[in-house]
């Protein structure tokens, strides 16, 4: 496919890097407003994000670009002049949620004719451009995930505000380690063909991310824990999955850029970084070979082989971020996580790096999808349960006490009761801390749509409920094992007084089990203390009480009460 050259009026890089977002238009004193007409012309925006961490991270970048352009954030969706919807398409229900809001959006547009609606994310796929208008009639502009860096220019906002330099692709800001390109229109909107289908070619995303980071145009939701994308797209061929069609082939960000972003995050006070990718384990295979990575030689253990020789991998990246130091010699990034790992190429090098880098948290999300080899084969997962269990055994041996979570699809094409029972048995053997399960939902254009979706909806639902009930009991038992232990908790949330009464993830969960009959939340709070929450290194949600100033700190908490989905404790 050829690349479209978009009419971009201004994408020159700024003379100096913009240090954080410019002040919002709304902050302008009304009495001087007439002297700043450009502010008045800029919309107040709202970003509505659905889907996974990758979408959350992408939304942070879009919000950052809009703020850096001078747009202000609206206090709520209904008050916005620009609504950006970052969609998820993993299951039909995720898309239906946005389709169901079209009427309400049309009504808002009726009341505010200046309102513009942009739809981006995984629902925007090249092969379905025509269908988009029909399904999302209230939307003015559709951007594929790889076109998101163009948001500001495509809305004409860059030209409204003068040079902002946050254009996509070739515009390299000073200090950004990207290959400088010629000063022409950005090279985005190119597509490539995967399995006969046009999908986005996200080659430019690494460069546009570098520009956004260098110019401070990433508006992070949290001041404590940050997302850090390391690889875009997905090269896997899971037959049920829409992601390779919405996000295109894998593209790794250059090694030094990722480490640089981690260093900046540490300097800005972030305590935890989560490296993001649809499959972080394949990070680096598409980067150029370099002498400094000559020791990286390990090939994939199962499935299609890729040449990894002399290229950086996730293990190298983890070690490099773990090695970052503060001026006083302390570890710059105290907590490091990554998501998601595909079991097919989870290497010994990675397991060793996890075990040897103290910043890596003792938690791993390792999606299994099914406990039956025949179902896995139909899913195109490229591993057997024996391989999965071997890898998990290796990890548990290297990192004792590591918390493992997974994803499961129930009711995939042809799944028999016996095959489903194998999944339940696997859950009982492995005893995951947490399982994210969903009923199979056929996605248009994916290979699995050629298989009959023959498990009736009622059976899918019944299997899902059985699985969730089993996992609730396992998760609860797992949490009970933690009673009396001390967890290291990164406090990130000030809770409303009664938040802890509802174990948000469960529908009427059983009452908590307490240590020696003590529930730390049954006693009144000392003066000046508030309810707080955070995550343990094992990624368990922990509720506690303490001064509000604890937010952003890592504290030791003794676990005194547990439910199936969270723990409660007191400062140790
Ligand atoms: N890249 C990640 C997963 C991304 S999607 C990985 O491979 O682990 C998150 C989860 O959504 C998947 O693990 C899978 O369990 C689920 N999922 C994906 N496609 C689905 C579909 N068509 N129907 C139901 N669940 C699906
Ligand atoms: Fe989808 Fe499989 Fe890629 Fe995960 S690894 S995003 S499930 S194709
Ligand atoms: Fe959804 Fe796209 Fe993430 S389909 S799960 S938002 S990669």
Coordinates of C-alpha atoms and ligand atoms in Angstrom, one line a residue:
X1 CA 0.0 0.0 0.0
X2 CA 1.2 3.5 -0.6
X3 CA 1.4 6.1 2.1
X4 CA -1.0 8.9 2.0
X5 CA 0.5 12.3 2.4
X6 CA -1.8 14.4 4.5
X7 CA -2.1 18.2 4.3
X8 CA -0.2 19.2 7.4
X9 CA 0.3 22.9 7.8
X10 CA 2.8 22.9 10.5
X11 CA 4.8 20.1 12.0
X12 CA 8.2 21.8 12.6
X13 CA 9.9 20.7 15.8
X14 CA 9.9 23.3 18.6
X15 CA 13.1 25.3 19.0
X16 CA 13.2 24.1 22.6
X17 CA 11.5 21.1 24.0
X18 CA 8.2 22.1 25.6
X19 CA 8.6 21.3 29.3
X20 CA 5.2 19.9 30.2
X21 CA 1.8 20.9 28.8
X22 CA 1.1 24.6 28.2
X23 CA -1.5 26.2 30.5
X24 CA -5.0 25.2 29.6
X25 CA -7.3 27.6 27.8
X26 CA -9.8 27.3 30.6
X27 CA -7.3 28.9 33.0
X28 CA -7.3 32.1 31.0
X29 CA -8.7 35.0 32.9
X30 CA -12.0 35.9 31.2
X31 CA -11.0 39.6 31.2
X32 CA -8.0 39.0 28.9
X33 CA -9.7 36.3 26.9
X34 CA -10.3 38.6 23.9
X35 CA -6.5 39.1 23.6
X36 CA -5.9 35.4 23.3
X37 CA -8.4 34.4 20.6
X38 CA -6.4 31.3 19.7
X39 CA -7.2 29.9 23.2
X40 CA -10.9 30.5 22.6
X41 CA -10.7 28.6 19.3
X42 CA -9.3 25.5 20.9
X43 CA -11.7 22.8 22.0
X44 CA -12.0 21.4 25.5
X45 CA -11.5 17.7 25.2
X46 CA -12.4 14.4 26.8
X47 CA -10.8 11.1 26.2
X48 CA -13.0 8.0 26.8
X49 CA -10.7 4.9 27.0
X50 CA -11.8 1.3 26.8
X51 CA -9.7 -1.8 26.6
X52 CA -6.3 -2.8 27.8
X53 CA -3.2 -1.0 29.2
X54 CA -1.9 -0.3 25.7
X55 CA -5.0 1.7 25.1
X56 CA -4.6 3.5 28.4
X57 CA -1.0 4.3 27.5
X58 CA -2.1 5.5 24.0
X59 CA -4.7 7.7 25.5
X60 CA -2.1 9.3 27.8
X61 CA -0.2 10.2 24.7
X62 CA -3.2 11.7 22.9
X63 CA -4.3 13.7 25.9
X64 CA -0.7 14.9 26.3
X65 CA -0.6 16.0 22.6
X66 CA -3.9 17.9 23.0
X67 CA -2.7 19.6 26.2
X68 CA 0.6 20.5 24.6
X69 CA -1.3 22.1 21.8
X70 CA -3.1 24.3 24.3
X71 CA -6.4 22.5 24.5
X72 CA -7.9 22.1 28.0
X73 CA -9.4 19.0 29.4
X74 CA -13.2 19.2 29.9
X75 CA -14.5 18.3 33.4
X76 CA -16.6 15.5 31.9
X77 CA -17.6 14.0 28.6
X78 CA -20.8 16.0 28.3
X79 CA -19.0 19.3 28.6
X80 CA -16.4 18.6 25.9
X81 CA -16.1 20.1 22.4
X82 CA -13.9 17.3 21.4
X83 CA -14.6 13.7 22.4
X84 CA -11.9 11.2 21.6
X85 CA -13.1 7.6 22.0
X86 CA -10.2 5.1 22.2
X87 CA -12.0 1.8 21.5
X88 CA -11.4 -1.9 22.2
X89 CA -12.5 -4.6 19.8
X90 CA -11.4 -7.7 21.6
X91 CA -14.9 -8.9 22.0
X92 CA -18.2 -7.8 20.4
X93 CA -19.4 -6.4 23.7
X94 CA -16.5 -3.9 23.8
X95 CA -17.5 -2.5 20.5
X96 CA -21.2 -2.6 21.3
X97 CA -20.6 -0.4 24.3
X98 CA -19.5 2.4 22.0
X99 CA -22.1 1.7 19.3
X100 CA -24.7 2.0 22.1
X101 CA -23.6 5.5 22.9
X102 CA -24.0 6.9 19.3
X103 CA -27.5 8.2 20.1
X104 CA -26.4 10.0 23.2
X105 CA -23.4 11.5 21.2
X106 CA -25.7 12.6 18.4
X107 CA -27.9 14.4 21.0
X108 CA -24.8 16.1 22.5
X109 CA -23.9 17.3 19.0
X110 CA -27.4 18.6 18.5
X111 CA -27.0 20.7 21.6
X112 CA -23.4 21.8 20.8
X113 CA -22.9 22.1 17.0
X114 CA -19.1 22.7 17.6
X115 CA -18.7 19.2 19.1
X116 CA -16.4 16.9 17.2
X117 CA -16.1 13.2 17.9
X118 CA -13.0 11.2 17.0
X119 CA -13.0 7.4 17.2
X120 CA -9.7 5.6 17.4
X121 CA -8.3 2.4 18.8
X122 CA -8.8 -1.2 17.8
X123 CA -12.3 -0.8 16.4
X124 CA -10.8 1.2 13.5
X125 CA -9.5 -1.3 11.0
X126 CA -8.4 -0.6 7.5
X127 CA -10.5 -3.4 5.9
X128 CA -13.7 -2.0 7.5
X129 CA -13.5 1.8 6.8
X130 CA -16.9 1.7 5.1
X131 CA -18.6 -0.2 7.9
X132 CA -17.3 2.3 10.5
X133 CA -19.6 5.1 9.3
X134 CA -22.6 2.8 9.5
X135 CA -21.8 1.5 13.0
X136 CA -20.6 4.8 14.5
X137 CA -22.7 7.5 12.8
X138 CA -22.0 10.2 15.4
X139 CA -18.2 10.1 14.6
X140 CA -16.5 12.8 12.5
X141 CA -13.0 11.4 12.2
X142 CA -11.7 7.8 12.4
X143 CA -8.1 7.1 13.2
X144 CA -6.5 3.7 13.3
X145 CA -4.3 3.1 16.3
X146 CA -1.2 3.8 14.3
X147 CA -2.7 7.1 13.1
X148 CA -3.2 8.4 16.7
X149 CA -0.1 10.6 16.6
X150 CA -1.8 12.6 13.8
X151 CA -4.7 13.6 16.0
X152 CA -3.7 17.2 16.5
X153 CA -2.9 17.8 12.8
X154 CA -5.9 16.0 11.4
X155 CA -8.1 18.2 13.5
X156 CA -6.3 21.3 12.3
X157 CA -5.3 22.2 15.8
X158 CA -1.6 22.4 15.2
X159 CA -2.1 25.3 12.7
X160 CA -4.5 27.0 15.1
X161 CA -1.8 27.3 17.7
X162 CA 1.4 27.8 15.9
X163 CA 4.4 25.5 15.9
X164 CA 4.0 22.7 18.5
X165 CA 6.2 20.1 16.8
X166 CA 4.2 17.2 18.1
X167 CA 3.5 15.9 14.7
X168 CA 3.9 12.3 14.0
X169 CA 6.7 10.4 12.2
X170 CA 9.5 12.4 11.0
X171 CA 9.4 15.5 13.3
X172 CA 12.3 14.8 15.7
X173 CA 12.4 17.1 18.7
X174 CA 15.9 18.0 20.0
X175 CA 17.2 15.3 22.2
X176 CA 14.9 12.7 20.8
X177 CA 16.9 9.7 19.6
X178 CA 15.0 9.1 16.4
X179 CA 16.4 9.0 12.9
X180 CA 15.8 12.5 11.6
X181 CA 13.7 12.4 8.5
X182 CA 13.2 15.0 5.8
X183 CA 10.8 17.8 6.6
X184 CA 7.9 16.5 4.6
X185 CA 4.4 15.3 5.6
X186 CA 4.5 12.5 8.1
X187 CA 4.8 9.0 6.8
X188 CA 1.9 7.7 8.7
X189 CA -1.3 6.1 7.4
X190 CA 0.7 3.5 5.5
X191 CA -0.6 0.0 5.6
X192 CA 0.8 -3.4 5.0
X193 CA -0.7 -6.8 4.1
X194 CA -1.1 -9.5 6.7
X195 CA -2.8 -12.7 5.5
X196 CA -4.3 -10.9 2.6
X197 CA -5.7 -8.1 4.7
X198 CA -4.6 -4.5 4.8
X199 CA -3.5 -3.6 8.4
X200 CA -1.6 -0.7 9.8
X201 CA 2.1 -0.5 9.3
X202 CA 3.1 1.0 12.6
X203 CA 6.8 1.6 11.7
X204 CA 6.6 5.3 12.7
X205 CA 5.2 4.8 16.2
X206 CA 8.5 4.4 17.9
X207 CA 9.6 7.7 16.4
X208 CA 6.4 9.6 17.3
X209 CA 6.6 8.2 20.9
X210 CA 10.1 9.6 21.2
X211 CA 9.0 13.0 20.1
X212 CA 6.1 13.0 22.5
X213 CA 8.3 11.9 25.4
X214 CA 11.0 14.4 24.5
X215 CA 8.5 17.3 24.4
X216 CA 6.7 16.3 27.5
X217 CA 3.5 15.5 25.6
X218 CA 2.4 12.5 27.6
X219 CA -0.2 13.2 30.2
X220 CA 0.2 10.3 32.7
X221 CA -2.9 9.3 34.7
X222 CA -0.8 8.4 37.8
X223 CA 2.0 10.2 39.4
X224 CA 3.2 7.0 41.0
X225 CA 3.1 4.2 38.4
X226 CA 3.7 4.6 34.7
X227 CA 3.1 2.7 31.5
X228 CA 6.0 2.4 29.1
X229 CA 5.2 0.9 25.7
X230 CA 8.2 -1.1 24.3
X231 CA 6.7 -3.0 21.4
X232 CA 3.7 -2.2 19.2
X233 CA 1.5 -4.6 17.3
X234 CA 1.5 -8.4 17.3
X235 CA 3.0 -11.0 15.1
X236 CA 1.2 -14.0 16.7
X237 CA -1.5 -15.8 14.9
X238 CA -4.0 -16.6 17.6
X239 CA -7.0 -17.5 15.4
X240 CA -9.6 -15.8 17.6
X241 CA -7.8 -12.5 18.0
X242 CA -8.4 -9.2 16.3
X243 CA -5.3 -7.4 17.6
X244 CA -2.9 -8.3 14.7
X245 CA -5.5 -6.9 12.3
X246 CA -6.1 -3.7 14.3
X247 CA -2.5 -3.0 15.4
X248 CA -0.4 -4.6 12.7
X249 CA 2.9 -6.3 12.8
X250 CA 5.4 -6.0 15.7
X251 CA 7.6 -3.0 16.0
X252 CA 10.0 -2.6 18.9
X253 CA 11.1 0.7 20.2
X254 CA 14.9 1.2 20.1
X255 CA 16.6 -0.1 23.3
X256 CA 18.2 3.2 24.3
X257 CA 14.9 5.1 23.9
X258 CA 13.1 2.8 26.2
X259 CA 15.8 3.0 28.9
X260 CA 15.8 6.8 28.4
X261 CA 12.1 7.0 29.0
X262 CA 12.5 4.9 32.1
X263 CA 15.3 7.2 33.4
X264 CA 13.0 10.2 32.8
X265 CA 10.2 8.5 34.7
X266 CA 12.5 7.8 37.6
X267 CA 13.7 11.4 37.7
X268 CA 10.1 12.5 37.7
X269 CA 9.4 10.5 40.8
X270 CA 7.7 7.4 39.4
X271 CA 8.1 4.4 41.7
X272 CA 6.8 1.7 39.3
X273 CA 7.1 1.1 35.6
X274 CA 5.1 -1.4 33.6
X275 CA 6.6 -2.3 30.2
X276 CA 3.8 -2.8 27.7
X277 CA 3.3 -4.8 24.6
X278 CA 0.9 -7.4 23.2
X279 CA 3.8 -9.8 23.6
X280 CA 6.7 -8.2 25.4
X281 CA 8.7 -11.5 25.1
X282 CA 9.3 -10.9 21.5
X283 CA 10.8 -7.4 22.1
X284 CA 13.8 -6.6 20.0
X285 CA 13.7 -9.3 17.3
X286 CA 13.0 -6.6 14.7
X287 CA 15.8 -4.3 15.9
X288 CA 19.2 -4.2 14.2
X289 CA 21.9 -6.5 15.4
X290 CA 24.6 -4.7 17.5
X291 CA 27.9 -5.8 18.8
X292 CA 27.0 -4.9 22.4
X293 CA 24.2 -7.6 22.3
X294 CA 26.5 -10.3 20.8
X295 CA 25.9 -12.4 23.9
X296 CA 22.1 -12.6 23.1
X297 CA 21.8 -15.8 21.2
X298 CA 19.0 -17.8 22.7
X299 CA 16.4 -18.9 20.1
X300 CA 12.7 -19.4 20.8
X301 CA 11.9 -22.6 22.5
X302 CA 8.7 -23.5 20.6
X303 CA 6.9 -22.4 17.5
X304 CA 8.2 -20.4 14.5
X305 CA 11.8 -19.6 14.9
X306 CA 13.1 -16.0 14.8
X307 CA 16.6 -14.8 14.6
X308 CA 17.5 -13.1 17.9
X309 CA 21.3 -13.1 17.5
X310 CA 23.0 -9.9 18.7
X311 CA 19.7 -8.2 19.2
X312 CA 18.4 -6.8 22.5
X313 CA 15.6 -8.7 24.2
X314 CA 13.3 -8.2 27.2
X315 CA 15.9 -9.7 29.5
X316 CA 18.5 -7.1 28.4
X317 CA 15.9 -4.3 28.8
X318 CA 15.0 -5.4 32.3
X319 CA 18.6 -5.6 33.4
X320 CA 19.3 -2.1 31.9
X321 CA 16.4 -0.5 33.7
X322 CA 17.1 -2.3 36.9
X323 CA 20.7 -0.9 36.7
X324 CA 19.6 2.7 36.6
X325 CA 20.8 4.5 39.7
X326 CA 19.9 7.7 41.6
X327 CA 22.7 10.1 42.4
X328 CA 22.9 8.5 45.9
X329 CA 23.4 5.1 44.4
X330 CA 19.8 3.9 45.2
X331 CA 17.8 2.0 42.6
X332 CA 16.1 4.6 40.3
X333 CA 13.1 2.4 39.4
X334 CA 12.2 0.4 42.6
X335 CA 9.5 -1.6 40.8
X336 CA 9.4 -3.0 37.3
X337 CA 6.6 -5.1 35.7
X338 CA 5.8 -6.1 32.2
X339 CA 2.7 -7.2 30.4
X340 CA 1.8 -9.4 28.4
X341 CA 4.0 -12.5 28.1
X342 CA 3.2 -15.1 25.6
X343 CA 4.1 -18.6 26.9
X344 CA 5.5 -19.6 23.5
X345 CA 8.7 -17.5 23.8
X346 CA 9.3 -17.1 27.5
X347 CA 13.0 -17.6 27.5
X348 CA 15.4 -18.9 30.2
X349 CA 17.2 -15.6 29.7
X350 CA 14.1 -13.7 30.7
X351 CA 13.4 -16.0 33.7
X352 CA 17.0 -15.5 34.9
X353 CA 16.8 -11.7 34.5
X354 CA 13.5 -11.7 36.5
X355 CA 15.2 -13.6 39.2
X356 CA 18.3 -11.5 39.3
X357 CA 16.9 -8.0 38.9
X358 CA 15.6 -7.0 42.4
X359 CA 13.3 -4.4 40.9
X360 CA 11.2 -6.9 39.0
X361 CA 8.0 -7.6 40.9
X362 CA 7.1 -11.2 41.9
X363 CA 4.1 -11.3 39.6
X364 CA 3.6 -12.7 36.1
X365 CA 0.6 -12.6 33.8
X366 CA 0.9 -15.7 31.6
X367 CA -2.3 -16.2 29.5
X368 CA -3.0 -19.9 28.9
X369 CA -6.4 -19.5 27.2
X370 CA -7.4 -23.2 27.5
X371 CA -6.3 -26.3 29.4
X372 CA -6.7 -28.5 26.4
X373 CA -4.1 -29.1 23.7
X374 CA -6.6 -29.7 21.0
X375 CA -8.3 -26.4 21.7
X376 CA -4.9 -24.6 22.0
X377 CA -4.1 -26.0 18.5
X378 CA -7.3 -24.6 17.1
X379 CA -6.6 -21.3 18.8
X380 CA -3.2 -21.2 17.1
X381 CA -1.4 -20.7 20.4
X382 CA 1.8 -22.6 19.3
X383 CA 2.3 -24.3 22.7
X384 CA 1.0 -27.4 24.5
X385 CA -0.1 -27.5 28.2
X386 CA 3.1 -29.6 28.8
X387 CA 5.2 -26.7 27.5
X388 CA 3.2 -24.1 29.5
X389 CA 3.6 -26.1 32.7
X390 CA 7.3 -26.6 32.1
X391 CA 7.8 -22.8 31.7
X392 CA 5.7 -22.1 34.7
X393 CA 7.7 -24.7 36.8
X394 CA 10.9 -23.0 35.7
X395 CA 9.6 -19.6 36.8
X396 CA 8.3 -20.8 40.1
X397 CA 11.6 -22.4 40.8
X398 CA 13.5 -19.3 40.0
X399 CA 11.2 -16.9 41.8
X400 CA 9.6 -18.6 44.8
X401 CA 6.3 -17.1 45.8
X402 CA 5.7 -15.4 42.4
X403 CA 2.0 -14.6 41.8
X404 CA 0.7 -15.9 38.5
X405 CA -2.4 -14.7 36.7
X406 CA -3.8 -15.7 33.4
X407 CA -6.5 -15.2 30.7
X408 CA -8.9 -17.9 29.7
X409 CA -11.4 -18.1 26.8
X410 CA -14.4 -20.4 27.4
X411 CA -16.6 -21.9 24.7
X412 CA -14.1 -21.6 21.9
X413 CA -15.2 -23.2 18.6
X414 CA -15.7 -27.0 19.2
X415 CA -14.9 -26.9 22.9
X416 CA -16.4 -30.0 24.4
X417 CA -17.4 -30.4 28.0
X418 CA -14.4 -32.7 28.5
X419 CA -12.1 -30.1 27.0
X420 CA -13.6 -27.4 29.3
X421 CA -13.1 -29.7 32.2
X422 CA -9.4 -29.9 31.4
X423 CA -9.3 -26.1 31.8
X424 CA -10.9 -26.3 35.2
X425 CA -8.4 -29.0 36.2
X426 CA -5.6 -26.8 35.0
X427 CA -6.8 -24.0 37.2
X428 CA -6.9 -26.4 40.2
X429 CA -3.4 -27.6 39.5
X430 CA -1.8 -24.3 38.9
X431 CA -3.8 -22.3 41.5
X432 CA -3.5 -18.9 39.8
X433 CA -3.9 -15.8 42.0
X434 CA -6.2 -14.3 39.4
X435 CA -7.9 -15.4 36.2
X436 CA -9.4 -13.1 33.6
X437 CA -12.0 -15.2 31.8
X438 CA -14.4 -14.4 29.0
X439 CA -16.7 -16.3 26.6
X440 CA -15.4 -16.6 23.1
X441 CA -16.7 -13.9 20.8
X442 CA -16.2 -14.3 17.1
X443 CA -14.4 -11.3 15.6
X444 CA -14.8 -10.3 12.0
X445 CA -12.0 -11.2 9.7
X446 CA -10.1 -13.4 12.2
X447 CA -9.2 -17.0 11.1
X448 CA -11.5 -18.5 13.7
X449 CA -14.6 -17.2 11.9
X450 CA -14.0 -20.0 9.5
X451 CA -14.6 -22.5 12.3
X452 CA -18.2 -23.1 13.5
X453 CA -19.0 -21.1 16.6
X454 CA -20.9 -24.1 17.9
X455 CA -20.9 -23.7 21.6
X456 CA -24.4 -22.3 22.4
X457 CA -24.4 -18.9 24.2
X458 CA -26.1 -20.4 27.2
X459 CA -23.4 -23.1 27.5
X460 CA -20.7 -20.5 27.2
X461 CA -22.3 -18.5 30.0
X462 CA -22.7 -21.6 32.2
X463 CA -19.1 -22.6 31.7
X464 CA -17.9 -19.1 32.4
X465 CA -19.9 -19.0 35.7
X466 CA -18.5 -22.4 36.8
X467 CA -15.0 -21.3 36.0
X468 CA -15.4 -18.0 37.8
X469 CA -16.8 -19.7 40.9
X470 CA -13.9 -22.2 41.0
X471 CA -11.4 -19.4 40.6
X472 CA -13.0 -17.3 43.3
X473 CA -12.5 -20.2 45.7
X474 CA -8.9 -20.7 44.6
X475 CA -8.1 -16.9 44.7
X476 CA -9.6 -16.7 48.2
X477 CA -7.5 -19.7 49.4
X478 CA -4.4 -18.1 47.8
X479 CA -5.1 -14.8 49.7
X480 CA -5.7 -16.7 53.0
X481 CA -2.2 -18.1 52.6
X482 CA -1.0 -14.5 52.9
X483 CA -2.7 -13.8 56.3
X484 CA -0.1 -12.7 58.8
X485 CA 2.6 -12.0 56.2
X486 CA 4.1 -8.6 55.5
X487 CA 3.5 -7.2 52.0
X488 CA 5.5 -4.3 50.5
X489 CA 2.8 -2.0 49.2
X490 CA 3.2 0.9 46.8
X491 CA 0.3 3.2 47.9
X492 CA -1.3 4.8 44.9
X493 CA -4.9 5.6 45.9
X494 CA -6.8 7.7 48.4
X495 CA -10.0 5.7 49.0
X496 CA -13.4 7.0 49.8
X497 CA -14.4 5.9 53.3
X498 CA -16.5 2.9 52.3
X499 CA -14.7 1.7 49.2
X500 CA -13.3 -1.3 51.0
X501 CA -16.7 -2.6 51.9
X502 CA -17.3 -3.6 48.4
X503 CA -14.9 -6.0 46.8
X504 CA -15.4 -4.3 43.5
X505 CA -14.3 -7.2 41.3
X506 CA -16.8 -9.7 42.7
X507 CA -20.5 -9.9 42.6
X508 CA -21.4 -10.3 46.3
X509 CA -18.1 -12.0 47.4
X510 CA -18.0 -14.0 50.6
X511 CA -17.1 -12.1 53.8
X512 CA -13.3 -11.7 54.6
X513 CA -11.3 -14.1 56.6
X514 CA -9.5 -12.4 59.4
X515 CA -6.4 -13.1 61.4
X516 CA -7.3 -14.0 65.0
X517 CA -10.7 -12.4 64.5
X518 CA -9.1 -9.0 63.8
X519 CA -10.4 -6.9 60.9
X520 CA -8.2 -3.8 60.7
X521 CA -11.1 -1.9 59.2
X522 CA -13.5 -2.7 62.0
X523 CA -11.8 -0.1 64.2
X524 CA -12.1 3.7 63.8
X525 CA -9.3 5.6 62.1
X526 CA -6.8 7.5 64.2
X527 CA -7.0 11.3 63.7
X528 CA -5.5 12.5 60.5
X529 CA -5.5 9.1 58.9
X530 CA -7.4 8.1 55.7
X531 CA -8.2 4.9 53.9
X532 CA -5.6 4.0 51.3
X533 CA -5.0 1.3 48.7
X534 CA -2.0 0.1 46.7
X535 CA -0.5 -3.0 45.1
X536 CA 1.9 -5.5 46.7
X537 CA 4.9 -6.7 44.7
X538 CA 2.7 -9.8 43.9
X539 CA 0.2 -7.4 42.4
X540 CA -2.4 -8.0 45.1
X541 CA -4.7 -5.1 45.9
X542 CA -4.1 -4.1 49.5
X543 CA -6.3 -1.8 51.5
X544 CA -4.8 0.0 54.5
X545 CA -5.0 3.1 56.6
X546 CA -2.4 5.8 57.1
X547 CA -1.7 9.5 56.5
X548 CA -2.6 10.8 53.0
X549 CA 1.1 11.6 52.5
X550 CA 1.7 7.9 52.1
X551 CA 0.5 8.0 48.5
X552 CA 3.5 7.5 46.3
X553 CA 5.4 5.6 49.0
X554 CA 6.3 2.0 49.4
X555 CA 5.2 0.8 52.9
X556 CA 5.3 -2.6 54.7
X557 CA 1.8 -3.8 55.6
X558 CA 0.9 -6.8 57.8
X559 CA -2.0 -8.6 56.2
X560 CA -4.8 -9.2 58.8
X561 CA -7.9 -9.8 56.7
X562 CA -8.5 -11.1 53.2
X563 CA -11.3 -11.6 50.7
X564 CA -11.1 -13.4 47.3
X565 CA -10.1 -10.2 45.5
X566 CA -8.2 -8.1 48.0
X567 CA -6.2 -7.9 51.2
X568 CA -6.5 -5.6 54.2
X569 CA -3.7 -4.8 56.5
X570 CA -2.0 -2.5 59.1
X571 CA 1.3 -0.7 58.9
X572 CA 4.0 -3.2 60.0
Ligands
LIG1 N1 -1.6 -10.2 23.9 C1 -2.2 -10.7 25.0 C2 -3.7 -10.6 25.1 C3 -4.4 -9.5 24.5 S1 -6.1 -9.7 24.4 C4 -1.9 -12.2 25.0 O1 -1.7 -12.8 24.1 O2 -1.9 -12.7 26.1 C5 -6.5 -10.1 26.1 C6 -7.3 -11.3 26.2 O3 -8.6 -11.2 25.6 C7 -6.7 -12.6 25.6 O4 -5.7 -13.1 26.4 C8 -7.9 -13.5 25.5 O5 -8.1 -14.2 26.6 C9 -9.1 -12.5 25.3 N2 -9.6 -12.6 23.9 C10 -9.0 -12.2 22.8 N3 -9.8 -12.4 21.7 C11 -10.9 -12.9 22.2 C12 -12.2 -13.3 21.6 N4 -12.3 -13.3 20.3 N5 -13.2 -13.7 22.4 C13 -13.0 -13.8 23.8 N6 -11.9 -13.4 24.4 C14 -10.8 -13.0 23.6
LIG2 FE1 -4.0 -11.6 20.2 FE2 -2.5 -13.8 20.4 FE3 -1.4 -11.4 19.7 FE4 -2.2 -11.8 22.2 S1 -0.6 -12.9 21.2 S2 -2.6 -10.0 21.0 S3 -4.0 -13.1 21.9 S4 -2.8 -12.6 18.5
LIG3 FE1 -8.7 -4.2 23.1 FE2 -7.0 -3.4 21.3 FE3 -6.2 -3.8 23.8 S1 -8.6 -4.9 21.0 S2 -7.5 -5.4 24.5 S3 -7.7 -2.3 23.1 S4 -5.0 -4.1 21.9

